[in-house]
Every structure is written in C-alpha cells, then in structure tokens.
mmCIF file of C-alpha atoms in Angstrom:
data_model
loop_
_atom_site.group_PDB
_atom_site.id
_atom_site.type_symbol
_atom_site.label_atom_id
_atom_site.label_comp_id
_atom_site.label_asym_id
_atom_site.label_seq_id
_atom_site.Cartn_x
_atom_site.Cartn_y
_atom_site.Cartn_z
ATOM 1 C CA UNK A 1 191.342 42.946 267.934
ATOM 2 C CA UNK A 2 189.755 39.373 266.852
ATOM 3 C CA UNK A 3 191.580 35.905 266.892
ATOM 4 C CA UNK A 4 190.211 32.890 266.009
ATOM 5 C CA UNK A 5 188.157 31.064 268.818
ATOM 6 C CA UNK A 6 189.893 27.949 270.579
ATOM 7 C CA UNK A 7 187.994 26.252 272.615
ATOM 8 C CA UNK A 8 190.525 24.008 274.232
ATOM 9 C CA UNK A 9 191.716 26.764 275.499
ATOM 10 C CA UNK A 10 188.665 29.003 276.982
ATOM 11 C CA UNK A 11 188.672 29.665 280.812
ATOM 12 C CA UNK A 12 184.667 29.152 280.713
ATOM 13 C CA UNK A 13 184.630 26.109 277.787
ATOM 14 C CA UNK A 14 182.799 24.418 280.671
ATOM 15 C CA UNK A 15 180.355 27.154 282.069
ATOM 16 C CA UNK A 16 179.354 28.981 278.612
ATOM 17 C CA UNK A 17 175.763 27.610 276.792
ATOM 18 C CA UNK A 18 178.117 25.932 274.402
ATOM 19 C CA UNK A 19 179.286 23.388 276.670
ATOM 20 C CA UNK A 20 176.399 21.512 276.034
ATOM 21 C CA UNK A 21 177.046 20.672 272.566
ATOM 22 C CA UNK A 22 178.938 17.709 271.048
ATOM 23 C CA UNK A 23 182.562 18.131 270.259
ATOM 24 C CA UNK A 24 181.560 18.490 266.272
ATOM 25 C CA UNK A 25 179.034 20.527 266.954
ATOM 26 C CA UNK A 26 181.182 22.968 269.283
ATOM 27 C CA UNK A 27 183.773 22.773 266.837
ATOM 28 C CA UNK A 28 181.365 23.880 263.731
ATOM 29 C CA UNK A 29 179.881 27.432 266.340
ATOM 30 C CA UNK A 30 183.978 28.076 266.953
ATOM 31 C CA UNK A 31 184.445 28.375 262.877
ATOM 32 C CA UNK A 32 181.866 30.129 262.420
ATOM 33 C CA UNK A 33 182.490 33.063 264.980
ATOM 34 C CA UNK A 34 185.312 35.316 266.316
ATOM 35 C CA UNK A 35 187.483 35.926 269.491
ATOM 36 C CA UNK A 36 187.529 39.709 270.405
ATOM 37 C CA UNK A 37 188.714 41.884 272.988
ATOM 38 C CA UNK A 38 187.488 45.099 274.334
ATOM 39 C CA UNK A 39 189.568 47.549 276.564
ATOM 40 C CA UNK A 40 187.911 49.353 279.139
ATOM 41 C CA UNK A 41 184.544 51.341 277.953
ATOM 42 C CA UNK A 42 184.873 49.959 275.004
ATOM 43 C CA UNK A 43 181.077 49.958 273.399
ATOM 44 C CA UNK A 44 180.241 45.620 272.469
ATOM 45 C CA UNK A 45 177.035 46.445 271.431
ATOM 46 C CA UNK A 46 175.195 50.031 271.055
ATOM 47 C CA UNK A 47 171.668 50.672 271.757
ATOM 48 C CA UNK A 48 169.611 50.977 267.968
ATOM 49 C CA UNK A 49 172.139 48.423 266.107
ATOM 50 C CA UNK A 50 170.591 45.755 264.217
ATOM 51 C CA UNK A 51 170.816 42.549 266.163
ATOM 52 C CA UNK A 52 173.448 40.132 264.432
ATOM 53 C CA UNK A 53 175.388 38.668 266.514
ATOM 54 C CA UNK A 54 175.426 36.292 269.639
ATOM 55 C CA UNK A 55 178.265 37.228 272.253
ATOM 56 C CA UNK A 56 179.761 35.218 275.423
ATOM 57 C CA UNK A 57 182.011 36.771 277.947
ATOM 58 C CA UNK A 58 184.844 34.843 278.661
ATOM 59 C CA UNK A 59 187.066 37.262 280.570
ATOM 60 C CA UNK A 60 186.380 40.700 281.925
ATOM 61 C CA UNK A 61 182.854 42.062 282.914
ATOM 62 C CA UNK A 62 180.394 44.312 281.270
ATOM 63 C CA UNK A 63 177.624 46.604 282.287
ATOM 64 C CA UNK A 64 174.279 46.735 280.021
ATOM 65 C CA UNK A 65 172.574 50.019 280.722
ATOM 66 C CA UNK A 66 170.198 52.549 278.657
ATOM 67 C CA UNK A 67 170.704 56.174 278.372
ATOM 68 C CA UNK A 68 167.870 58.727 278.654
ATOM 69 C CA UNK A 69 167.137 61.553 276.744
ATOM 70 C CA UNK A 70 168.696 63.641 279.328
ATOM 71 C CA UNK A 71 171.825 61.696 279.157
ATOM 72 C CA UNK A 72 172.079 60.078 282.570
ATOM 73 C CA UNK A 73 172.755 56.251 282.024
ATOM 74 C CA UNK A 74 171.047 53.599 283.953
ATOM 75 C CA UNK A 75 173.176 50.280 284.403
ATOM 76 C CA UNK A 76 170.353 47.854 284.553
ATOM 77 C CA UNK A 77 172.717 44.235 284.474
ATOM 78 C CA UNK A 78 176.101 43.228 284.803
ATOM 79 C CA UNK A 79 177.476 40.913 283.007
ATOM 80 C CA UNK A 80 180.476 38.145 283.833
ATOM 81 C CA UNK A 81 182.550 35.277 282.188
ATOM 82 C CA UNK A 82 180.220 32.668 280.329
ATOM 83 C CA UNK A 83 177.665 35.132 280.506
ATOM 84 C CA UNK A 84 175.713 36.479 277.325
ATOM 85 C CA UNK A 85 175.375 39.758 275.776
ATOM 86 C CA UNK A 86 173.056 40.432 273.195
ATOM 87 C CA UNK A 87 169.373 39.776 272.534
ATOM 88 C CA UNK A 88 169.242 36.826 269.966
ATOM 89 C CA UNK A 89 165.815 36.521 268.876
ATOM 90 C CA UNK A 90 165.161 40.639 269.077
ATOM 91 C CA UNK A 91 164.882 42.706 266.088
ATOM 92 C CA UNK A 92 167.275 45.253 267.291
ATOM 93 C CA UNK A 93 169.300 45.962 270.215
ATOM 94 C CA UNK A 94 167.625 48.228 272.582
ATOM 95 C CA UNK A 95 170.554 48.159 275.381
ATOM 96 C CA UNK A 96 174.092 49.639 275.307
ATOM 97 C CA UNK A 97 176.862 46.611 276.381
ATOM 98 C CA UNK A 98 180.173 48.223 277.384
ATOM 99 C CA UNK A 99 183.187 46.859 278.878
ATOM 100 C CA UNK A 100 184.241 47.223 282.226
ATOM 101 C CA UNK A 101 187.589 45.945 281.964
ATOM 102 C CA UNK A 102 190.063 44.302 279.861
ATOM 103 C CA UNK A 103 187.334 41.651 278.389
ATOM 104 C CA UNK A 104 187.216 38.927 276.336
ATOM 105 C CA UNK A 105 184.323 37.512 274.029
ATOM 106 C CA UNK A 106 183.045 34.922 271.585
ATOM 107 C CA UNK A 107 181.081 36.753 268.999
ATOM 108 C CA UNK A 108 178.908 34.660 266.743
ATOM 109 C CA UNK A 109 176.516 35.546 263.998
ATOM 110 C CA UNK A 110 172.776 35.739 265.309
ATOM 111 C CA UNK A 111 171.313 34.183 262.453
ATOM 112 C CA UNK A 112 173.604 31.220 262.728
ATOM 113 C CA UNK A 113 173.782 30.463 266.131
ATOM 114 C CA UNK A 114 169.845 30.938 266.527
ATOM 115 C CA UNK A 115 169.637 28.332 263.787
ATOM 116 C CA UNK A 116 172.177 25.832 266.154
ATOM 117 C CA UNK A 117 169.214 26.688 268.920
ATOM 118 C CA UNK A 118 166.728 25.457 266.536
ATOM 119 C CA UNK A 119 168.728 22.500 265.740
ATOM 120 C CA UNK A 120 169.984 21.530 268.894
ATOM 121 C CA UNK A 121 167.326 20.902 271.669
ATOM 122 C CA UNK A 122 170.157 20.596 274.314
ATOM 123 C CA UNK A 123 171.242 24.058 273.650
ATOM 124 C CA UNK A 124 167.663 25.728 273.650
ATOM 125 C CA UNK A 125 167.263 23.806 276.865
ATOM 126 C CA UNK A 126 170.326 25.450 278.028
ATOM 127 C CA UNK A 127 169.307 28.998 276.863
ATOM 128 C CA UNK A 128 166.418 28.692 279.145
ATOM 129 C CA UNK A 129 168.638 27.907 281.806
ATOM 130 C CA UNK A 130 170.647 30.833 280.996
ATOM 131 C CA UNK A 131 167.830 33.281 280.893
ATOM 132 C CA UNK A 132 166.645 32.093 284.250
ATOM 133 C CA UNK A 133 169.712 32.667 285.527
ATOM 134 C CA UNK A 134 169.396 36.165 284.204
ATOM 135 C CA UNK A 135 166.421 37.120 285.832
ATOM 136 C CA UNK A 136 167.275 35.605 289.024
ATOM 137 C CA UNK A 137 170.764 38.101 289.007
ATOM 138 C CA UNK A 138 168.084 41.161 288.155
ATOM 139 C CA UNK A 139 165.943 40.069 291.172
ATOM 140 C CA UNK A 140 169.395 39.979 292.717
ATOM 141 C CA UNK A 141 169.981 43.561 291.860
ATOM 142 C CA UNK A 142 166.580 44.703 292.634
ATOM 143 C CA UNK A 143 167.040 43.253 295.699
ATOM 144 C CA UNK A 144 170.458 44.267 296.489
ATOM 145 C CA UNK A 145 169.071 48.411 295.709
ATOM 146 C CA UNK A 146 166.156 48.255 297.860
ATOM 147 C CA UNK A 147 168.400 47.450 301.061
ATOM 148 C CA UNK A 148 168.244 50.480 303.489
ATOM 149 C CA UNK A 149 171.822 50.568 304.675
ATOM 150 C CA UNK A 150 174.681 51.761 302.115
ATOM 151 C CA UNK A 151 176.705 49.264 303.902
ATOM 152 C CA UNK A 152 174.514 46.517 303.046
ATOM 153 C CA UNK A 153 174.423 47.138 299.190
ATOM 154 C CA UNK A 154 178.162 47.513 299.044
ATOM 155 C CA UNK A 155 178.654 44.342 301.114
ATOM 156 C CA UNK A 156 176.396 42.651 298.409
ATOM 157 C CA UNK A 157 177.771 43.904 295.728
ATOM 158 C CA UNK A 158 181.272 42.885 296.430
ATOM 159 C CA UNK A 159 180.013 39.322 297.225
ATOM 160 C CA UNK A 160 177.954 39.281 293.650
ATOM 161 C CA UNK A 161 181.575 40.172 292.238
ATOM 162 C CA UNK A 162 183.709 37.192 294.354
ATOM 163 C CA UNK A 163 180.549 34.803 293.438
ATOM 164 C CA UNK A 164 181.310 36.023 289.576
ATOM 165 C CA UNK A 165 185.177 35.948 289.974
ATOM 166 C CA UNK A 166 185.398 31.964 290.855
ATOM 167 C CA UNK A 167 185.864 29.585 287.934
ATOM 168 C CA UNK A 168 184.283 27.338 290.335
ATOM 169 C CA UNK A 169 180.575 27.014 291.667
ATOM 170 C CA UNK A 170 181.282 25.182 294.947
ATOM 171 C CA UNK A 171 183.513 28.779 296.930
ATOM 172 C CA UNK A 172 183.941 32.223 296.120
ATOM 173 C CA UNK A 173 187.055 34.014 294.860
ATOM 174 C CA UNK A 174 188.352 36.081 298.052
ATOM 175 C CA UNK A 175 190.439 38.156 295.877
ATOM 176 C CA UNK A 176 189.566 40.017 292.584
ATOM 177 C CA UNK A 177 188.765 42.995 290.880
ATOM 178 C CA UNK A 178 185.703 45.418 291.303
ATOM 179 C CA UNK A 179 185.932 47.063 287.703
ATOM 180 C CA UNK A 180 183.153 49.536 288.335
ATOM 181 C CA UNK A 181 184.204 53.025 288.831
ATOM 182 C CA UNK A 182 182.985 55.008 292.417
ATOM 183 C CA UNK A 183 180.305 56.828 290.326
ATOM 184 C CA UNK A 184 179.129 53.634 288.632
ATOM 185 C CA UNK A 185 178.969 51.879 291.385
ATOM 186 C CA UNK A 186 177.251 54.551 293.015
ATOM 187 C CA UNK A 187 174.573 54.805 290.091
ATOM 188 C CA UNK A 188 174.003 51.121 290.384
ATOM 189 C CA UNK A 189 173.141 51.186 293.933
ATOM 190 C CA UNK A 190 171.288 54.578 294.250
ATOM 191 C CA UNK A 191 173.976 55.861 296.390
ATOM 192 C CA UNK A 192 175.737 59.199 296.240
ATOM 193 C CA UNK A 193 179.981 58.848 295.080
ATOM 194 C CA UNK A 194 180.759 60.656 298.256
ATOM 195 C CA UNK A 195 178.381 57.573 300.124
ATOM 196 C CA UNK A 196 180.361 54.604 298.217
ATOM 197 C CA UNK A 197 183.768 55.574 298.934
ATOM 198 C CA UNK A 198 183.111 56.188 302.788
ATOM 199 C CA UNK A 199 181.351 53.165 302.750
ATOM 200 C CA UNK A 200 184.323 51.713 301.548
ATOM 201 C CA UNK A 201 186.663 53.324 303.875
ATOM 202 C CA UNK A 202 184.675 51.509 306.784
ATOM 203 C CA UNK A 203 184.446 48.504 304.942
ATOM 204 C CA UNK A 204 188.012 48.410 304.766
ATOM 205 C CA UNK A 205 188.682 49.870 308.239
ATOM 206 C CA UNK A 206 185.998 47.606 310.187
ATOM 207 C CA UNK A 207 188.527 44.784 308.634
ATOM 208 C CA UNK A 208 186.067 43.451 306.351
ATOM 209 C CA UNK A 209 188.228 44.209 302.820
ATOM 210 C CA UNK A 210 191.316 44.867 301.939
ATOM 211 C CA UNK A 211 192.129 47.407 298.481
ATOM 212 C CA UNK A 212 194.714 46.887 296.423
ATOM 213 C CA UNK A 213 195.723 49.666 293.621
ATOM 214 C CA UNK A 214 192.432 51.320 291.779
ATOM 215 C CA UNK A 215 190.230 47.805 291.799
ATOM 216 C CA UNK A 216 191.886 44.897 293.786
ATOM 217 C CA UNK A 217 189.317 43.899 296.151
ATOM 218 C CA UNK A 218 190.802 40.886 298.940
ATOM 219 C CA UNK A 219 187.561 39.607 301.326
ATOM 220 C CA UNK A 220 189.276 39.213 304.847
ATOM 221 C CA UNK A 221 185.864 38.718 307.135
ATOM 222 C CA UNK A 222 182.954 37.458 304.494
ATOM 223 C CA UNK A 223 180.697 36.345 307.408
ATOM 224 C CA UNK A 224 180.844 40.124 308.246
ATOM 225 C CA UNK A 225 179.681 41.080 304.748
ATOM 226 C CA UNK A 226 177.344 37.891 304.782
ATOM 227 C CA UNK A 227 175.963 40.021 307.789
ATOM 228 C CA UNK A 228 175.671 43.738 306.000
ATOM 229 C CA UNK A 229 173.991 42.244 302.999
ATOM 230 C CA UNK A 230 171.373 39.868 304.651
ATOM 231 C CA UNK A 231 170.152 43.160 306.845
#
C-alpha cells in the first residue's frame, strides 16, 4: 500500500535525517518519494536486489538479518522509527530488511536522495550522525549478547525497545510493544526459546514487567532491569 508522503504529519518529521533540511528542500525529497506500509514479515528490502531506494521508518520496527546457506537467519540490527534501512551508496543490497510489525516508511529513490546528500552538506553531516548512531546500537547488541546471565540480555533488550518506543529523547516509554517473536528474540540473544520465555516468566513474576496480549510489554521496576542489564 503507498500514499503520498506528508510531512506535517510524520510522528518522526523531527528525528528522521530529513529534519535537517529547509522547508523547500524537505518539501522537494517528499515529491519525489512514497509512503508505504508493511504488515508483519513483510520483506522491505531482500538480500541480492539492486540498491535503489533510500527508506526511513516512521512507525513499526524491522529486523535486518542474513540467511546462510543452511537456512538459519542471523538478525544482525534492529531497526526503529526515524531509523534507515537500506545501504545508499552500495551497489547492491547484501541484507534482508523485514518488518516486525505493522510499519510504516518513507521510500525514496537512491539515486535521488544520494544526489540531495551531495547537494546538501547539512544532510551528509547528518548521515554521519546517523551512521554513528548505527554502530554505536551494534556495539549495543554486541554488548547486550556477550552478557552471561539470560536475565541480563532480556532486561536489556526490553530497555533498547522502551528507549526506541519514546518520541522523546529526555525518558523512556514504560509501555510498548516487543514485536519480536520468542524464537527471534531468542536467536538475537543466543538464548534457547525455552530460556526466553522462562526468563520472561521471572521477569514478570519478580515484578519487573507486566505482559499484555502476545507483545504489550508495561516496565513496572526499571531500576531492577537497570540492575540485570548492567551485570
């Protein structure tokens, strides 16, 4: 499904790369590119396409991840609103982008929004930004795998999802949705499915969460889970 972008009306119009532009100029990159959404596990991108187009997340979440010979994927990022999908200035795309949940995006042609970075020094100096923030989330995740408790890399893991889930950069949402299944959560965190959900169980018995339905997470103790995922 694809709509035409309005940006007076986008949940992340002040979060997204494009916020640095002028008016005009934010105007000109909404014309030239598409609103779309994506239901859940719906492919955004597929491994081996040719890269042409530029995508931001404004709702939802998405996992990157490749998929080796044997089959067995291997989520290497998440992705959340303002965040971008795609490799820009890459031949071809080399990961598979696939929607977590109900999400939202603003797809733009590669070749015209690389030529806007080329123009526009403000929003080169802003893809920088956003491509240190990148690597700082996968030092995140490495970091978040390596812990030694189960406990501890669930507890950071829903925190990295209430950090995602605020519009806001000064608090944390304390209730939202974890969109990842038991098994992808477990793949993520090198954890067995039968691991996650007891971990989740005590989580939720210790007092620490509350679960609502299949993905409604509420935080009721976050120094507790501050706790688990600094051990």
């Amino acid at each position: 499904m694809t709509a035409p972008i309005v940006c007076a009306t986008c949940p992340v119009a002040d979060r997204a790369v494009c916020s640095v532009l002028a008016p005009e100029d934010r105007a000109e990159l909404a014309r030239l590119g598409q609103q779309r959404l994506y239901a859940r596990g719906e492919t955004i991108v597929a491994a081996g396409d040719a890269n042409t187009v530029c995508i931001t997340l404004t709702e939802g979440a998405a996992k990157l991840s490749s998929i080796d010979r044997d089959g067995t994927e291997r989520i290497v990022a998440l992705i959340h609103p303002a965040g971008m999908a795609g490799q820009l200035f890459a031949p071809s795309v080399t990961l598979h982008v696939t929607a977590l949940t109900r999400t939202a995006a603003c797809v733009f042609p590669a070749d015209r929004f690389a030529a806007l970075v080329r123009e526009r020094p403000e929003l080169a100096q802003r893809l920088l930004t956003e491509l240190a923030r990148e690597l700082d989330a996968s030092r995140t995740l490495i970091d978040l795998i390596s812990k030694r408790q189960a406990k501890g890399r669930v507890a950071a893991l829903i925190l990295a999802f209430s950090r995602a889930a605020s519009p806001a950069d000064c608090h944390d949402a304390d209730r939202f949705d974890l969109p990842l299944t038991r098994g992808e959560i477990a793949q993520l965190l090198g954890l067995t499915i039968e691991t996650v959900s007891r971990t989740l169980t005590a989580l939720e018995q210790g007092g620490a969460i509350a679960r609502h339905g299949t993905h409604g997470i509420a935080i009721r103790d976050r120094n507790h889970l501050d706790l688990l995922a600094a051990a």
